[in-house]
Short mmCIF file of C-alpha atoms in Angstrom, two decimals:
data_model
loop_
_atom_site.label_atom_id
_atom_site.label_comp_id
_atom_site.label_asym_id
_atom_site.label_seq_id
_atom_site.Cartn_x
_atom_site.Cartn_y
_atom_site.Cartn_z
CA UNK K 25 169.85 134.15 171.50
CA UNK K 26 168.44 135.16 168.18
CA UNK K 27 165.52 133.03 167.00
CA UNK K 28 165.07 132.46 163.29
CA UNK K 29 161.92 133.59 161.57
CA UNK K 30 161.02 129.92 160.99
CA UNK K 31 161.15 128.98 164.68
CA UNK K 32 159.56 132.26 165.73
CA UNK K 33 156.54 131.49 163.54
CA UNK K 34 156.35 128.01 165.01
CA UNK K 35 156.44 129.32 168.58
CA UNK K 36 153.73 131.88 167.86
CA UNK K 37 151.57 129.10 166.29
CA UNK K 38 152.00 126.66 169.16
CA UNK K 39 149.77 128.23 171.83
CA UNK K 40 146.97 128.78 169.34
CA UNK K 41 147.18 125.16 168.15
CA UNK K 42 147.19 123.80 171.70
CA UNK K 43 144.19 125.92 172.58
CA UNK K 44 142.33 124.81 169.47
CA UNK K 45 143.20 121.19 170.19
CA UNK K 46 141.89 121.47 173.75
CA UNK K 47 138.60 122.73 172.35
CA UNK K 48 138.47 120.05 169.65
CA UNK K 49 139.25 117.05 171.88
CA UNK K 50 135.85 116.97 173.65
CA UNK K 51 134.11 117.32 170.29
CA UNK K 52 136.13 114.44 168.84
CA UNK K 53 135.39 112.35 171.93
CA UNK K 54 131.67 113.03 171.62
CA UNK K 55 131.77 112.13 167.93
CA UNK K 56 133.56 108.88 168.73
CA UNK K 57 130.80 107.98 171.19
CA UNK K 58 128.05 108.64 168.63
CA UNK K 59 126.45 105.96 166.52
CA UNK K 60 127.80 104.97 163.14
CA UNK K 61 126.10 103.99 159.91
CA UNK K 62 127.10 101.58 157.16
CA UNK K 63 125.57 100.69 153.82
CA UNK K 64 123.92 97.30 153.42
CA UNK K 65 122.09 95.57 150.55
CA UNK K 66 119.52 97.54 148.54
CA UNK K 67 115.89 96.72 147.78
CA UNK K 68 115.04 95.41 144.33
CA UNK K 69 113.24 98.70 143.65
CA UNK K 70 112.83 102.09 145.31
CA UNK K 71 109.90 102.71 147.62
CA UNK K 72 108.65 105.11 150.29
CA UNK K 73 105.88 105.15 152.91
CA UNK K 74 106.14 101.39 153.19
CA UNK K 75 105.66 99.18 156.26
CA UNK K 76 108.37 97.17 158.02
CA UNK K 77 108.26 94.44 160.69
CA UNK K 78 110.95 92.43 162.47
CA UNK K 79 109.94 88.78 162.19
CA UNK K 80 110.56 86.21 164.90
CA UNK K 81 113.45 84.66 162.93
CA UNK K 82 115.27 88.01 162.86
CA UNK K 83 114.53 88.83 159.24
CA UNK K 84 112.80 92.10 158.28
CA UNK K 85 109.62 92.17 156.19
CA UNK K 86 109.02 95.18 153.91
CA UNK K 87 105.73 95.68 152.06
CA UNK K 88 103.45 98.34 150.60
CA UNK K 89 104.30 101.95 149.81
CA UNK K 90 104.99 103.58 146.47
CA UNK K 91 107.71 103.33 143.87
CA UNK K 92 106.41 106.21 141.78
CA UNK K 93 103.77 108.91 141.56
CA UNK K 94 100.68 106.71 141.27
CA UNK K 95 100.35 102.96 141.95
CA UNK K 96 101.02 101.30 145.31
CA UNK K 97 103.33 98.28 145.43
CA UNK K 98 102.35 94.65 145.87
CA UNK K 99 105.98 93.46 145.97
CA UNK K 100 107.17 92.13 149.33
CA UNK K 101 110.84 91.80 150.28
CA UNK K 102 112.76 90.14 153.12
CA UNK K 103 116.06 91.34 154.57
CA UNK K 104 118.46 88.82 156.13
CA UNK K 105 120.79 90.55 158.62
CA UNK K 106 123.20 87.59 158.50
CA UNK K 107 123.92 88.10 154.80
CA UNK K 108 122.90 91.73 154.32
CA UNK K 109 120.80 90.69 151.33
CA UNK K 110 117.18 91.09 150.24
CA UNK K 111 115.01 88.41 148.68
CA UNK K 112 111.53 88.46 147.13
CA UNK K 113 108.64 87.00 149.10
CA UNK K 114 104.93 86.47 148.41
CA UNK K 115 103.07 89.41 146.86
CA UNK K 116 100.16 91.29 148.41
CA UNK K 117 96.84 90.73 146.67
CA UNK K 118 96.50 94.51 146.30
CA UNK K 119 98.95 97.38 146.58
CA UNK K 120 98.63 99.43 149.73
CA UNK K 121 99.55 103.01 150.62
CA UNK K 122 98.56 104.39 154.02
CA UNK K 123 97.48 100.97 155.30
CA UNK K 124 97.24 99.86 158.92
CA UNK K 125 99.37 96.91 160.00
CA UNK K 126 100.25 95.00 163.17
CA UNK K 127 102.19 91.89 164.15
CA UNK K 128 99.91 89.25 165.61
CA UNK K 129 100.70 87.28 168.75
CA UNK K 130 101.83 84.26 166.73
CA UNK K 131 104.33 86.27 164.66
CA UNK K 132 102.24 86.64 161.52
CA UNK K 133 101.70 90.13 160.07
CA UNK K 134 98.23 91.63 159.58
CA UNK K 135 97.45 94.48 157.16
CA UNK K 136 94.18 96.19 156.30
CA UNK K 137 92.99 99.24 154.40
CA UNK K 138 95.14 101.67 152.51
CA UNK K 139 94.91 102.88 148.95
CA UNK K 140 95.89 101.24 145.68
CA UNK K 141 96.54 104.64 144.08
CA UNK K 142 98.40 107.68 145.35
CA UNK K 143 96.31 110.39 143.72
CA UNK K 144 93.47 111.33 146.06
CA UNK K 145 93.85 107.92 147.74
CA UNK K 146 91.52 106.15 145.30
CA UNK K 147 90.91 102.41 145.21
CA UNK K 148 90.56 101.50 148.89
CA UNK K 149 90.74 97.72 149.42
CA UNK K 150 88.26 96.24 151.89
CA UNK K 151 90.01 92.92 152.36
CA UNK K 152 92.56 92.25 155.07
CA UNK K 153 95.63 90.11 154.46
CA UNK K 154 97.95 88.11 156.71
CA UNK K 155 101.57 87.25 155.95
CA UNK K 156 102.76 83.88 157.23
CA UNK K 157 106.58 83.77 157.63
CA UNK K 158 106.51 79.97 157.48
CA UNK K 159 105.13 79.93 153.93
CA UNK K 160 106.24 83.39 152.83
CA UNK K 161 102.76 84.03 151.45
CA UNK K 162 99.93 86.52 151.99
CA UNK K 163 96.39 85.19 152.41
CA UNK K 164 93.05 86.94 152.50
CA UNK K 165 91.74 87.16 156.06
CA UNK K 166 88.42 88.90 156.49
CA UNK K 167 86.82 91.94 154.95
CA UNK K 168 85.67 95.32 156.23
CA UNK K 169 82.43 96.87 155.03
CA UNK K 170 84.30 99.87 153.71
CA UNK K 171 87.96 100.61 153.00
CA UNK K 172 89.85 103.22 154.95
CA UNK K 173 93.17 105.06 154.66
CA UNK K 174 95.47 106.39 157.39
CA UNK K 175 93.84 104.24 160.09
CA UNK K 176 95.79 102.51 162.86
CA UNK K 177 95.99 98.82 163.80
CA UNK K 178 96.92 97.96 167.39
CA UNK K 179 97.44 94.45 168.78
CA UNK K 180 95.47 94.11 172.02
CA UNK K 181 96.45 91.99 175.00
CA UNK K 182 93.95 89.26 174.12
CA UNK K 183 95.29 88.84 170.57
CA UNK K 184 92.60 90.85 168.77
CA UNK K 185 93.41 93.96 166.73
CA UNK K 186 91.86 97.40 167.15
CA UNK K 187 91.42 99.15 163.79
CA UNK K 188 90.64 102.78 164.52
CA UNK K 189 89.92 105.86 162.44
CA UNK K 190 90.97 106.43 158.89
CA UNK K 191 89.84 108.46 155.89
CA UNK K 192 86.15 107.85 155.11
CA UNK K 193 85.96 105.43 158.02
CA UNK K 194 82.21 104.76 158.06
CA UNK K 195 81.34 107.85 160.04
CA UNK K 196 84.11 107.31 162.55
CA UNK K 197 83.38 103.71 163.54
CA UNK K 198 86.11 101.46 164.80
CA UNK K 199 86.45 97.73 164.22
CA UNK K 200 87.86 94.79 166.12
CA UNK K 201 89.59 92.06 164.11
CA UNK K 202 89.66 88.52 165.53
CA UNK K 203 92.46 86.36 164.03
CA UNK K 204 90.75 83.18 165.20
CA UNK K 205 87.53 83.79 163.26
CA UNK K 206 89.23 85.96 160.64
CA UNK K 207 86.40 88.45 160.94
CA UNK K 208 85.73 92.08 161.80
CA UNK K 209 83.20 93.38 164.29
CA UNK K 210 82.07 96.97 163.73
CA UNK K 211 81.57 99.06 166.85
CA UNK K 212 79.91 102.34 167.70
CA UNK K 213 81.62 105.51 166.42
CA UNK K 214 84.77 106.79 168.06
CA UNK K 215 84.40 110.04 170.04
CA UNK K 216 85.99 111.90 167.14
CA UNK K 217 86.39 111.02 163.49
CA UNK K 218 90.16 110.91 162.88
CA UNK K 219 92.85 110.01 160.39
CA UNK K 220 96.62 110.45 160.69
CA UNK K 221 96.48 109.94 164.46
CA UNK K 222 98.76 107.74 166.59
CA UNK K 223 97.71 104.64 168.53
CA UNK K 224 99.84 103.29 171.40
CA UNK K 225 99.19 100.23 173.55
CA UNK K 226 99.72 101.20 177.19
CA UNK K 227 101.13 98.95 179.90
CA UNK K 228 97.65 98.44 181.42
CA UNK K 229 96.18 97.19 178.11
CA UNK K 230 94.36 100.36 177.10
CA UNK K 231 95.09 102.13 173.82
CA UNK K 232 95.98 105.82 173.60
CA UNK K 233 94.67 107.55 170.47
CA UNK K 234 96.31 110.96 170.12
CA UNK K 235 96.03 113.82 167.65
CA UNK K 236 95.22 113.30 163.99
CA UNK K 237 92.93 115.31 161.75
CA UNK K 238 89.15 115.36 161.53
CA UNK K 239 86.90 115.10 158.50
CA UNK K 240 85.66 112.43 156.15
CA UNK K 241 88.31 112.91 153.49
CA UNK K 242 92.07 113.13 153.77
CA UNK K 243 92.09 115.99 151.24
CA UNK K 244 89.41 118.04 153.05
CA UNK K 245 90.60 121.66 153.10
CA UNK K 246 88.97 122.15 156.51
CA UNK K 247 90.93 119.33 158.13
CA UNK K 248 93.05 120.64 160.98
CA UNK K 249 95.44 118.83 163.33
CA UNK K 250 93.88 117.95 166.67
CA UNK K 251 95.26 118.07 170.20
CA UNK K 252 92.55 115.90 171.75
CA UNK K 253 93.40 112.40 173.00
CA UNK K 254 91.28 109.36 173.88
CA UNK K 255 91.65 106.05 175.68
CA UNK K 256 90.13 102.78 174.47
CA UNK K 257 89.41 100.08 177.06
CA UNK K 258 89.23 96.68 175.29
CA UNK K 259 87.62 94.98 178.29
CA UNK K 260 84.51 97.14 178.11
CA UNK K 261 84.85 98.29 174.47
CA UNK K 262 84.57 101.80 175.86
CA UNK K 263 86.14 105.16 175.03
CA UNK K 264 87.03 107.97 177.38
CA UNK K 265 88.67 111.32 176.76
CA UNK K 266 91.98 112.04 178.45
CA UNK K 267 94.10 115.18 178.66
CA UNK K 268 94.81 116.99 175.37
CA UNK K 269 98.28 117.27 173.94
CA UNK K 270 100.10 120.55 174.40
CA UNK K 271 100.16 121.06 170.62
CA UNK K 272 97.84 119.87 167.81
CA UNK K 273 99.50 117.12 165.73
CA UNK K 274 98.75 114.93 162.73
CA UNK K 275 100.87 112.20 161.12
CA UNK K 276 103.23 112.38 164.09
CA UNK K 277 105.15 109.48 165.69
CA UNK K 278 104.57 107.91 169.11
CA UNK K 279 106.32 105.26 171.19
CA UNK K 280 105.79 103.72 174.64
CA UNK K 281 108.69 104.15 177.08
CA UNK K 282 108.89 100.83 178.97
CA UNK K 283 110.74 102.17 182.02
CA UNK K 284 108.17 104.82 182.90
CA UNK K 285 105.04 103.72 181.04
CA UNK K 286 104.84 107.16 179.44
CA UNK K 287 104.23 107.79 175.73
CA UNK K 288 106.66 109.96 173.77
CA UNK K 289 105.23 111.85 170.80
CA UNK K 290 107.34 113.77 168.26
CA UNK K 291 106.40 116.07 165.40
CA UNK K 292 108.97 118.04 163.38
CA UNK K 293 111.23 119.29 166.19
CA UNK K 294 108.77 119.27 169.08
CA UNK K 295 108.13 116.47 171.57
CA UNK K 296 105.92 115.79 174.56
CA UNK K 297 105.19 113.00 177.03
CA UNK K 298 101.88 111.49 178.14
CA UNK K 299 101.55 110.14 181.68
CA UNK K 300 98.79 107.46 181.88
CA UNK K 301 98.71 107.85 185.65
CA UNK K 302 97.65 111.49 185.56
CA UNK K 303 96.24 111.74 182.03
CA UNK K 304 98.40 114.82 181.48
CA UNK K 305 100.96 115.80 178.86
CA UNK K 306 104.18 117.68 179.42
CA UNK K 307 106.72 119.06 176.98
CA UNK K 308 110.26 117.78 176.74
CA UNK K 309 113.17 119.71 175.32
CA UNK K 310 112.87 120.36 171.60
CA UNK K 311 114.87 118.24 169.21
CA UNK K 312 118.08 119.90 168.02
CA UNK K 313 116.73 120.17 164.46
CA UNK K 314 113.55 119.54 162.46
CA UNK K 315 112.81 115.95 161.40
CA UNK K 316 109.60 116.10 159.36
CA UNK K 317 108.80 112.64 157.99
CA UNK K 318 111.38 110.97 160.27
CA UNK K 319 111.31 107.51 161.83
CA UNK K 320 111.29 106.80 165.57
CA UNK K 321 112.81 103.65 167.11
CA UNK K 322 112.90 102.35 170.67
CA UNK K 323 116.36 101.02 171.55
CA UNK K 324 117.09 98.10 173.88
CA UNK K 325 118.32 100.46 176.62
CA UNK K 326 115.03 102.40 176.62
CA UNK K 327 116.29 105.44 174.77
CA UNK K 328 114.59 106.59 171.56
CA UNK K 329 116.30 107.13 168.22
CA UNK K 330 115.02 109.63 165.63
CA UNK K 331 116.43 109.27 162.11
CA UNK K 332 116.07 111.21 158.90
CA UNK K 333 113.36 113.62 157.84
CA UNK K 334 113.51 117.03 156.24
CA UNK K 335 113.75 120.56 157.61
CA UNK K 336 111.25 123.32 156.86
CA UNK K 337 112.78 124.28 153.50
CA UNK K 338 112.73 120.67 152.25
CA UNK K 339 116.44 120.03 152.76
CA UNK K 340 117.27 116.51 153.90
CA UNK K 341 118.29 116.14 157.53
CA UNK K 342 121.12 113.62 158.01
CA UNK K 343 121.34 114.20 161.77
CA UNK K 344 120.44 111.41 164.14
CA UNK K 345 119.06 112.35 167.55
CA UNK K 346 118.51 110.31 170.67
CA UNK K 347 116.12 110.91 173.58
CA UNK K 348 117.00 109.87 177.13
CA UNK K 349 113.94 109.25 179.35
CA UNK K 350 116.19 109.56 182.41
CA UNK K 351 117.03 113.20 181.66
CA UNK K 352 114.18 114.15 179.35
CA UNK K 353 116.67 115.63 176.91
CA UNK K 354 117.73 115.17 173.29
CA UNK K 355 121.27 114.84 171.98
CA UNK K 356 122.73 114.53 168.50
CA UNK K 357 124.02 111.03 167.84
CA UNK K 358 125.86 110.91 164.54
CA UNK K 359 124.90 111.21 160.88
CA UNK K 360 123.18 109.06 158.29
CA UNK K 361 125.07 108.20 155.12
CA UNK K 362 122.06 109.25 153.03
CA UNK K 363 119.29 111.73 153.77
CA UNK K 364 115.85 110.09 153.65
CA UNK K 365 112.30 110.65 154.85
CA UNK K 366 109.10 108.56 154.75
CA UNK K 367 111.44 105.59 155.21
CA UNK K 368 111.28 102.76 157.74
CA UNK K 369 113.56 102.13 160.71
CA UNK K 370 113.54 98.66 162.30
CA UNK K 371 115.50 97.56 165.34
CA UNK K 372 117.27 94.27 164.66
CA UNK K 373 117.90 91.48 167.17
CA UNK K 374 121.46 92.72 167.77
CA UNK K 375 120.21 96.21 168.69
CA UNK K 376 121.27 97.93 165.47
CA UNK K 377 118.67 99.77 163.37
CA UNK K 378 117.91 99.04 159.71
CA UNK K 379 116.86 102.11 157.68
CA UNK K 380 115.23 101.38 154.33
CA UNK K 381 114.05 103.35 151.31
CA UNK K 382 112.35 106.71 151.53
CA UNK K 383 112.78 109.95 149.62
CA UNK K 384 115.68 112.35 149.35
CA UNK K 385 115.79 116.13 149.65
CA UNK K 386 113.76 118.75 147.79
CA UNK K 387 116.89 120.13 146.15
CA UNK K 388 117.26 116.86 144.23
CA UNK K 389 113.55 116.68 143.38
CA UNK K 390 112.67 114.30 146.23
CA UNK K 391 114.23 111.24 144.54
CA UNK K 392 113.17 107.78 145.70
CA UNK K 393 115.79 105.38 146.93
CA UNK K 394 116.16 101.62 147.20
CA UNK K 395 119.19 101.95 149.48
CA UNK K 396 119.43 100.66 153.03
CA UNK K 397 121.85 101.35 155.86
CA UNK K 398 122.42 99.99 159.34
CA UNK K 399 122.85 102.38 162.24
CA UNK K 400 124.74 101.05 165.24
CA UNK K 401 125.19 102.55 168.66
#
């Protein structure tokens, strides 16, 4: 039987199409299993390098950061997941960039330090402030002897707050803030003067201080990322050195893994794990792509989500990646609707993640954004 040219072409096409489809099906299935993102309400104004906290009522508090090249913001905003809308709340007494913040045991939010100006981090406020969700207002709550930038604030098991490190941090001293007396107690210097480090509360109540840069000024040309790590014991107010990281890091991200008690640290596209039991670090697989300036979020199931950032040439990275502690591996997990870095990512009560603000890619001149999106697994 003679086959027409039309049917002959169709027959020749069929095996190729079936083969291509067989290859595509697993990719489509994997994509369907990935997280999805949707746009939600925008902030009243753009900002980046802000702070974000999930309040006990399920709303999200956003404060600090910059909306332009110079002055830090005093405007505070609240996001209501039920309506997807933002509303204004009480203003900070001073604008803060690079501040240290922590949620207190009673659900209030504590902030200290930072800079009121972006250029050379000038105008360092000494006062601390506390946000009360019941009143929606910030109130002055104690004062340090000297302001500091790029410090860390860690809520301890007894309700006090460890404020450690920071630019020009009084020769490397650390301070303990007591919410009951609303006062700071200065302590002896830390083992190493640091800023841009990470601070993680371990399961046993100690605090892991990892990486950062040395020097008395954030703009010091001799500042270099550090690999050294230290443990703070709040019972004895004592420091001890633990194993160094595999790679020097500064302004990295860290999160405690509740299932294992280990601490995951990421920087660009590299990651490693700290084991409090042995005091040793070990590398995990590298992330699939570079996420400089990304956010890191612990999910309800114990996995870790990395969102946003930029790659080495300044291009925005829309890829979302997820780390599984069970396998020690990373996997791509969908795409953001907008590239952003120096943004915030906050896990909501329903398990979804709210991404807010940040900057765009170098190709567009690093534009600021007021947009927000919700990423759902």
